[in-house]
């Protein structure tokens, strides 16, 4: 081999070695070019996130500087932009800076309105602060503003309200209190306290305006003043009610005395007319205070109601030409008795008396009796009128206890009775009255629903009370036993035989004798 060939081969070998070495260091040429042209996605994402973090950090720092330099609008803008970047690790710091900003601005605005509050320009100051509170919608700002201005604001508002109240500008005082800015700046606790104090001041001021009419006993004029104050807006419904309570309290003793004087006098009719007119004008309800639907402040005082009713009852006794008895007489209601109102014998009944109810007659006509459920004792006729319950038919009152009597004929139908309901059978059994014609009574036997005609005088009240003697099957038929228990409406009763045995017996199997039952009429 020539020297030239040897040199050429060496050059080729050197070049090949260099290529191989380069390949070992960098990898295949094709792969290296591909990697350089297209960087991996992970590296790209990290860079973007880092940029957002750095941007957020920069805005927070700039906002902090702006707060220190009192560029509050810039600071709020920068914090808003940082917040939108949503870097979780910056959230707390942004919140801290916002709180710092809110407190700084609250102090700025508190100082700004301080002079207005000192000069009693409350409405202007409250409007300005309320606007700022609404724009920021920040509890920190609102709380800080209230804390910084509360003493000044409360003093300003109180002075303003007193000034308006003294001037009689009550509706203006309420408008000032009702303004949104007033409540927003003062806070609920202070606002409620001032509201209560203001309403109290207004009540006293308006009550002072009623004083002359009340002293002169011009009750209607005083009530007119209350109505006018309500129409003007000086009095709310609550204040008007409070004022009317005072008018009624002043009028009640006078009206009570007038009604009492009228009983037995020639002026009774005129007195009643005047008393009723005043009761209506003052808005009293005639019903008692404990009846449903009657407001307590409108319920007529019991003493006034009693005296007024006694006066009306006296006039009714005069109309009916009632002659007072020398002494009230005790009687008992026979059957269910409807009671007409004491002040109107022809009025609709408001209650019934149960049979056997004891009453006292304090006045009477041929057909009607004026009664009371309380023993009037030695009270005279006029005094007894205050106890009057109402008017009842004289024929429904008996001179002895009627609790064990049969009901009157017109109430007898449907009643359960004891009677001799079998031919040639002296024992009595239970049945139900189905028809009454004079003294003749038709009774349907409980045992078999057979109708039997008999007379009223042979019947007894069909009660089954504990301890009552009956005849039933014990050791043998029709032995004496005692009613131990009976539930109204049930068709069986528990009885106790003379030997002590208790058993349930159908009512249809029970018998009795006239001498075992209370006498009836």
XYZ file of C-alpha atoms in Angstrom:
521
model
C 0.000 0.000 0.000
C 1.327 3.421 -0.949
C 1.837 6.152 1.528
C -1.002 8.188 -0.095
C -3.488 5.422 0.352
C -2.386 4.935 3.910
C -2.974 8.648 4.657
C -6.457 8.564 3.002
C -7.548 5.524 5.000
C -6.448 7.184 8.234
C -8.480 10.284 7.442
C -11.580 8.200 6.772
C -11.130 6.261 9.977
C -10.681 9.440 11.992
C -13.810 10.937 10.486
C -15.806 7.811 11.216
C -14.603 7.739 14.812
C -15.606 11.355 15.255
C -19.080 10.645 13.917
C -19.494 7.681 16.244
C -18.358 9.688 19.231
C -20.791 12.481 18.423
C -23.621 9.971 18.079
C -22.851 8.468 21.444
C -23.023 11.899 23.135
C -26.131 13.350 21.509
C -28.120 10.320 20.378
C -29.384 9.873 16.824
C -29.404 13.082 14.841
C -33.074 12.736 13.913
C -34.235 12.486 17.573
C -32.155 15.472 18.635
C -33.702 17.658 15.995
C -37.259 16.573 16.942
C -36.697 17.332 20.658
C -35.345 20.801 19.953
C -38.278 21.697 17.727
C -41.090 20.650 20.199
C -40.506 21.176 23.991
C -42.486 18.967 26.457
C -45.918 20.122 27.733
C -45.065 19.921 31.455
C -42.378 22.507 31.142
C -44.810 24.889 29.336
C -47.571 24.580 32.023
C -45.241 25.271 34.948
C -44.013 28.417 33.287
C -47.564 29.812 32.842
C -48.498 29.046 36.446
C -45.323 30.685 37.673
C -46.145 33.772 35.636
C -49.662 34.000 37.265
C -48.185 33.618 40.717
C -45.640 36.350 40.045
C -48.369 38.638 38.614
C -50.583 38.051 41.642
C -47.697 38.711 44.013
C -46.871 41.944 42.206
C -50.469 43.208 42.420
C -50.710 42.397 46.143
C -47.477 44.244 46.824
C -48.573 47.200 44.737
C -51.930 47.231 46.560
C -50.166 47.264 49.930
C -48.090 50.218 48.793
C -51.190 52.003 47.501
C -52.912 51.547 50.893
C -49.929 53.056 52.670
C -49.955 55.954 50.213
C -53.751 56.392 50.713
C -54.490 55.581 47.077
C -57.456 53.522 48.184
C -59.243 53.270 44.825
C -56.036 51.933 43.209
C -55.568 49.477 46.057
C -59.123 48.138 45.753
C -58.676 47.732 41.968
C -55.344 45.886 42.371
C -56.729 43.546 45.045
C -59.695 42.761 42.803
C -57.352 41.858 39.956
C -55.223 39.700 42.249
C -58.336 37.948 43.510
C -59.397 37.089 39.949
C -56.042 35.306 39.371
C -57.236 32.843 42.028
C -53.912 31.856 43.533
C -54.988 29.778 46.491
C -51.870 30.509 48.533
C -52.525 34.269 48.199
C -56.192 34.149 49.313
C -55.525 34.805 53.011
C -53.115 37.651 52.285
C -55.596 39.313 49.922
C -58.221 39.056 52.652
C -55.899 40.700 55.143
C -55.167 43.562 52.771
C -58.892 44.024 52.041
C -59.646 44.212 55.767
C -56.848 46.743 56.220
C -58.204 48.753 53.285
C -61.794 48.646 54.630
C -60.705 49.895 58.042
C -58.585 52.677 56.560
C -61.465 53.821 54.328
C -63.954 53.545 57.196
C -61.789 55.862 59.265
C -61.494 58.253 56.311
C -65.289 58.408 55.867
C -65.885 58.667 59.618
C -63.620 61.690 59.709
C -65.286 63.088 56.610
C -68.801 63.124 58.176
C -67.708 64.063 61.686
C -68.393 67.747 61.172
C -71.839 67.049 59.709
C -72.764 64.944 62.731
C -71.591 67.651 65.118
C -73.715 70.181 63.233
C -76.833 67.920 63.447
C -76.772 67.283 59.702
C -77.585 63.675 60.516
C -79.574 62.812 57.402
C -76.808 64.033 55.068
C -74.124 62.146 56.974
C -76.200 58.957 57.179
C -76.966 59.104 53.452
C -73.291 59.467 52.556
C -72.157 56.645 54.834
C -75.026 54.390 53.759
C -74.018 54.826 50.131
C -70.453 53.780 50.905
C -71.621 50.782 52.927
C -73.856 49.650 50.074
C -71.164 50.108 47.398
C -68.552 48.094 49.289
C -70.897 45.392 50.542
C -68.315 44.661 53.229
C -69.207 43.621 56.767
C -65.781 44.816 57.931
C -66.318 48.296 56.491
C -69.867 48.519 57.900
C -68.848 47.351 61.371
C -65.850 49.707 61.462
C -67.914 52.698 60.324
C -70.543 52.006 62.993
C -67.880 51.622 65.683
C -66.153 54.875 64.751
C -69.286 57.046 64.410
C -71.733 55.356 66.781
C -71.491 57.797 69.679
C -71.668 60.845 67.386
C -74.388 59.317 65.219
C -76.583 58.352 68.185
C -76.195 61.790 69.770
C -76.971 63.509 66.469
C -80.038 61.349 65.828
C -81.325 61.729 69.390
C -80.973 65.508 69.256
C -82.670 65.666 65.878
C -85.582 63.536 67.077
C -86.055 65.596 70.226
C -86.050 68.770 68.153
C -88.727 67.417 65.811
C -90.843 66.059 68.672
C -90.797 69.361 70.575
C -91.845 71.133 67.381
C -94.719 68.677 66.968
C -93.273 67.340 63.710
C -93.978 63.749 64.575
C -94.360 62.450 61.011
C -90.998 64.021 60.113
C -89.401 62.300 63.089
C -90.741 58.952 61.907
C -89.597 59.618 58.330
C -86.085 60.368 59.579
C -86.062 57.188 61.663
C -87.512 55.157 58.816
C -84.876 56.246 56.291
C -82.679 53.363 55.139
C -79.494 55.282 55.868
C -80.488 55.970 59.482
C -80.952 52.316 60.364
C -77.947 51.174 58.313
C -75.538 53.537 60.086
C -76.968 53.296 63.616
C -77.353 49.518 63.645
C -80.421 47.613 64.853
C -79.818 47.901 68.602
C -79.352 51.694 68.657
C -82.112 52.210 66.078
C -84.650 50.201 68.089
C -83.765 52.054 71.290
C -84.198 55.456 69.638
C -87.439 54.318 67.988
C -88.919 53.234 71.322
C -87.847 56.475 72.989
C -89.267 58.543 70.137
C -92.636 56.783 70.191
C -92.770 57.278 73.954
C -92.025 60.982 73.543
C -94.703 61.293 70.858
C -97.288 59.518 73.041
C -96.585 61.883 75.929
C -96.660 64.942 73.664
C -99.987 63.933 72.116
C -101.374 62.960 75.526
C -100.546 66.474 76.697
C -102.714 67.832 73.899
C -105.646 65.778 75.246
C -105.315 67.048 78.806
C -107.795 69.938 78.560
C -110.539 67.796 77.043
C -110.002 65.040 79.614
C -110.168 67.504 82.518
C -113.383 68.921 81.091
C -114.778 65.383 80.616
C -115.133 65.942 76.881
C -114.491 62.305 76.002
C -115.731 62.528 72.422
C -113.556 65.583 71.749
C -110.514 63.750 73.082
C -111.288 60.770 70.844
C -111.638 63.158 67.879
C -108.147 64.508 68.569
C -106.727 60.996 68.494
C -108.423 60.318 65.144
C -107.067 63.553 63.688
C -103.524 62.764 64.862
C -103.814 59.394 63.148
C -104.997 60.994 59.891
C -102.152 63.551 59.958
C -99.605 60.812 60.447
C -98.581 62.181 63.850
C -99.878 59.001 65.490
C -99.371 55.455 64.291
C -102.030 52.814 64.912
C -100.071 51.686 67.985
C -99.799 55.229 69.336
C -103.498 55.869 68.690
C -104.373 52.708 70.638
C -102.152 53.840 73.519
C -103.828 57.247 73.581
C -107.320 55.744 73.491
C -106.415 53.564 76.467
C -105.774 56.795 78.389
C -109.020 58.383 77.229
C -111.007 55.279 78.183
C -109.272 55.070 81.564
C -110.264 58.678 82.289
C -113.842 58.210 81.069
C -114.641 54.866 82.727
C -115.120 56.068 86.345
C -117.397 58.900 85.220
C -119.514 56.630 83.026
C -119.743 54.032 85.813
C -121.016 56.697 88.189
C -123.514 58.038 85.634
C -124.922 54.555 84.968
C -125.230 53.880 88.707
C -127.073 57.172 89.287
C -129.511 56.342 86.510
C -130.889 53.176 88.163
C -134.164 54.124 89.850
C -134.090 57.735 88.625
C -136.425 59.636 86.300
C -133.472 60.335 84.042
C -132.671 56.636 83.541
C -133.458 56.658 79.809
C -131.377 59.787 79.137
C -128.495 58.457 81.221
C -128.486 55.165 79.328
C -128.565 56.976 75.998
C -125.579 59.131 76.977
C -123.590 56.229 78.423
C -124.183 54.103 75.317
C -123.188 56.992 73.040
C -119.907 57.443 74.909
C -119.233 53.683 74.918
C -119.687 53.607 71.142
C -117.564 56.720 70.553
C -114.702 55.412 72.664
C -114.705 52.155 70.731
C -115.522 49.851 73.630
C -116.872 46.400 72.854
C -119.786 45.290 75.029
C -118.444 41.714 75.278
C -116.346 40.649 78.220
C -112.567 40.877 77.883
C -112.087 37.104 77.990
C -114.288 36.412 74.968
C -112.472 35.434 71.767
C -112.099 38.131 69.150
C -112.238 41.103 71.515
C -108.995 43.058 71.970
C -108.246 43.682 75.637
C -107.791 47.413 75.122
C -111.309 47.596 73.618
C -113.091 45.335 76.101
C -115.434 47.294 78.329
C -114.351 47.296 82.007
C -116.376 44.742 83.944
C -117.621 47.326 86.426
C -118.870 49.575 83.637
C -120.508 46.623 81.861
C -122.264 45.619 85.092
C -123.555 49.130 85.851
C -124.612 49.761 82.260
C -126.493 46.423 82.102
C -128.192 47.145 85.444
C -129.392 50.495 84.095
C -130.700 48.903 80.888
C -132.360 46.129 82.946
C -134.033 48.717 85.189
C -135.560 50.383 82.125
C -136.768 46.978 80.889
C -138.476 46.283 84.235
C -140.202 49.662 83.947
C -141.368 48.860 80.420
C -142.761 45.495 81.553
C -144.291 47.050 84.712
C -142.470 44.628 87.009
C -143.393 44.828 90.664
C -140.384 44.132 92.890
C -140.988 41.288 95.343
C -140.516 41.855 99.051
C -137.874 39.147 98.996
C -136.215 37.183 96.205
C -137.515 33.616 95.908
C -135.530 30.471 95.121
C -136.717 28.359 92.202
C -135.435 25.480 90.034
C -135.350 25.270 86.246
C -137.610 22.562 84.834
C -136.213 21.204 81.590
C -133.787 23.127 79.409
C -134.714 26.792 79.761
C -133.638 29.528 77.322
C -132.628 32.772 79.034
C -133.339 36.094 77.305
C -130.948 39.003 78.060
C -131.708 40.946 81.233
C -131.838 44.245 79.341
C -134.239 42.888 76.696
C -136.863 40.256 77.485
C -137.578 39.913 73.767
C -133.916 39.546 72.800
C -132.299 36.367 71.500
C -131.177 33.898 74.161
C -127.437 33.794 74.796
C -127.483 30.769 77.100
C -129.667 27.968 78.472
C -130.259 26.683 81.981
C -130.043 22.938 82.552
C -132.906 21.241 84.330
C -132.515 21.408 88.084
C -130.468 24.624 88.036
C -131.279 26.699 91.162
C -132.104 30.383 90.557
C -133.557 33.330 92.445
C -136.448 35.426 91.148
C -135.826 39.146 91.662
C -138.731 40.445 89.574
C -141.756 38.988 87.832
C -144.620 39.679 85.476
C -147.523 37.359 84.746
C -145.489 35.352 82.227
C -141.824 36.250 82.781
C -139.379 36.086 85.674
C -136.159 38.063 86.018
C -133.664 35.658 87.583
C -130.145 35.469 88.971
C -127.953 32.470 89.727
C -126.550 34.229 92.802
C -128.507 34.536 96.011
C -129.054 38.310 96.348
C -129.660 37.938 100.056
C -131.034 41.104 101.577
C -130.047 43.318 98.623
C -132.745 45.717 97.493
C -134.343 45.528 94.059
C -132.095 48.129 92.390
C -128.933 46.560 93.804
C -130.079 43.069 92.790
C -130.382 44.214 89.169
C -126.578 44.063 88.890
C -126.808 40.300 89.486
C -129.594 39.710 86.950
C -128.970 36.830 84.529
C -132.014 37.345 82.318
C -135.659 36.574 81.672
C -137.264 33.103 81.619
C -140.867 31.873 81.321
C -142.500 31.634 84.748
C -143.954 28.254 83.795
C -140.456 26.756 83.528
C -139.625 27.442 87.175
C -140.595 25.087 90.010
C -140.708 25.602 93.748
C -138.730 22.393 94.405
C -135.679 20.650 92.988
C -136.444 19.277 89.491
C -133.228 17.302 88.931
C -135.087 13.946 89.095
C -138.175 15.072 87.204
C -139.178 14.081 83.714
C -138.643 16.870 81.173
C -141.679 19.048 80.301
C -143.939 17.564 77.638
C -142.486 19.646 74.821
C -138.999 18.262 75.650
C -140.060 14.725 76.575
C -139.782 13.190 73.092
C -136.484 11.284 72.744
C -135.971 10.980 76.510
C -135.151 7.623 78.100
C -137.711 6.618 80.722
C -138.677 3.852 83.123
C -142.259 2.679 82.664
C -144.718 -0.242 82.921
C -144.320 -1.255 79.286
C -145.913 -4.745 79.374
C -149.524 -5.656 79.963
C -150.221 -7.028 83.447
C -146.530 -6.571 84.343
C -146.036 -4.227 87.332
C -142.259 -3.954 86.985
C -140.816 -1.002 85.100
C -138.343 -1.286 82.222
C -136.447 1.127 80.000
C -137.727 2.683 76.797
C -137.544 5.841 74.691
C -140.388 8.342 74.313
C -141.423 8.605 70.654
C -144.637 10.660 70.895
C -146.445 12.896 73.398
C -150.126 13.888 73.153
C -151.301 15.646 76.283
C -150.970 13.201 79.137
C -150.701 10.220 76.754
C -147.147 9.119 75.988
C -145.907 6.566 73.465
C -142.766 4.686 74.550
C -140.675 2.297 72.437
C -139.385 -0.592 74.546
C -135.610 -0.909 74.568
C -135.848 -4.704 74.628
C -137.706 -5.230 71.348
C -138.604 -1.827 69.829
C -142.320 -2.396 70.439
C -144.350 0.810 70.936
C -146.454 1.025 74.085
C -148.973 3.737 75.059
C -149.057 4.832 78.680
C -149.527 8.014 80.727
C -146.966 10.510 81.994
C -147.762 9.902 85.669
C -146.647 6.244 85.348
C -143.209 7.143 83.982
C -139.962 7.918 85.752
C -136.740 9.554 84.506
C -134.680 6.863 82.776
C -131.387 7.614 84.457
C -128.785 5.026 85.494
C -126.587 6.640 88.121
C -124.078 4.904 90.365
C -125.694 3.561 93.528
C -129.178 3.359 92.002
C -131.174 0.204 92.870
C -132.440 -2.005 90.017
C -133.718 -5.563 89.534
C -131.789 -7.967 87.346
C -130.502 -11.511 87.000
C -128.128 -12.364 89.832
C -128.755 -15.805 91.388
C -132.204 -15.618 89.870
C -134.299 -13.171 87.902
C -135.389 -9.791 89.278
C -133.092 -9.789 92.276
C -131.986 -6.458 93.765
C -128.693 -5.063 92.469
C -126.907 -1.706 92.429
C -125.717 0.230 89.403
C -121.926 0.277 89.686
C -121.100 1.989 86.378
C -122.858 3.122 83.224
C -121.372 5.118 80.360
C -123.876 7.413 78.675
C -124.915 6.016 75.298
C -123.790 2.436 76.038
C -126.429 -0.334 75.964
C -124.894 -2.231 78.910
C -124.301 -1.343 82.551
C -122.087 -2.880 85.231
C -124.141 -3.886 88.236
C -123.265 -5.318 91.644
C -125.475 -8.016 93.090
C -126.243 -8.066 96.812
C -123.702 -10.851 97.239
C -120.917 -8.614 95.871
C -120.688 -10.152 92.400
C -120.228 -7.584 89.607
C -121.385 -8.294 86.083
C -122.329 -6.491 82.889
C -126.021 -6.556 82.051
C -127.813 -5.318 78.903
C -130.025 -2.336 79.667
C -132.933 -4.181 78.105
C -132.753 -6.794 80.884
C -132.913 -4.309 83.748
C -136.150 -3.855 85.711
C -137.239 -1.545 88.548
C -140.151 -0.570 90.769
C -141.679 2.842 91.348
C -140.647 2.764 95.007
C -136.969 2.308 93.981
C -136.929 5.427 91.788
C -137.159 9.138 92.621
C -140.617 10.637 92.377
C -141.165 12.578 89.145
C -143.685 15.152 87.989
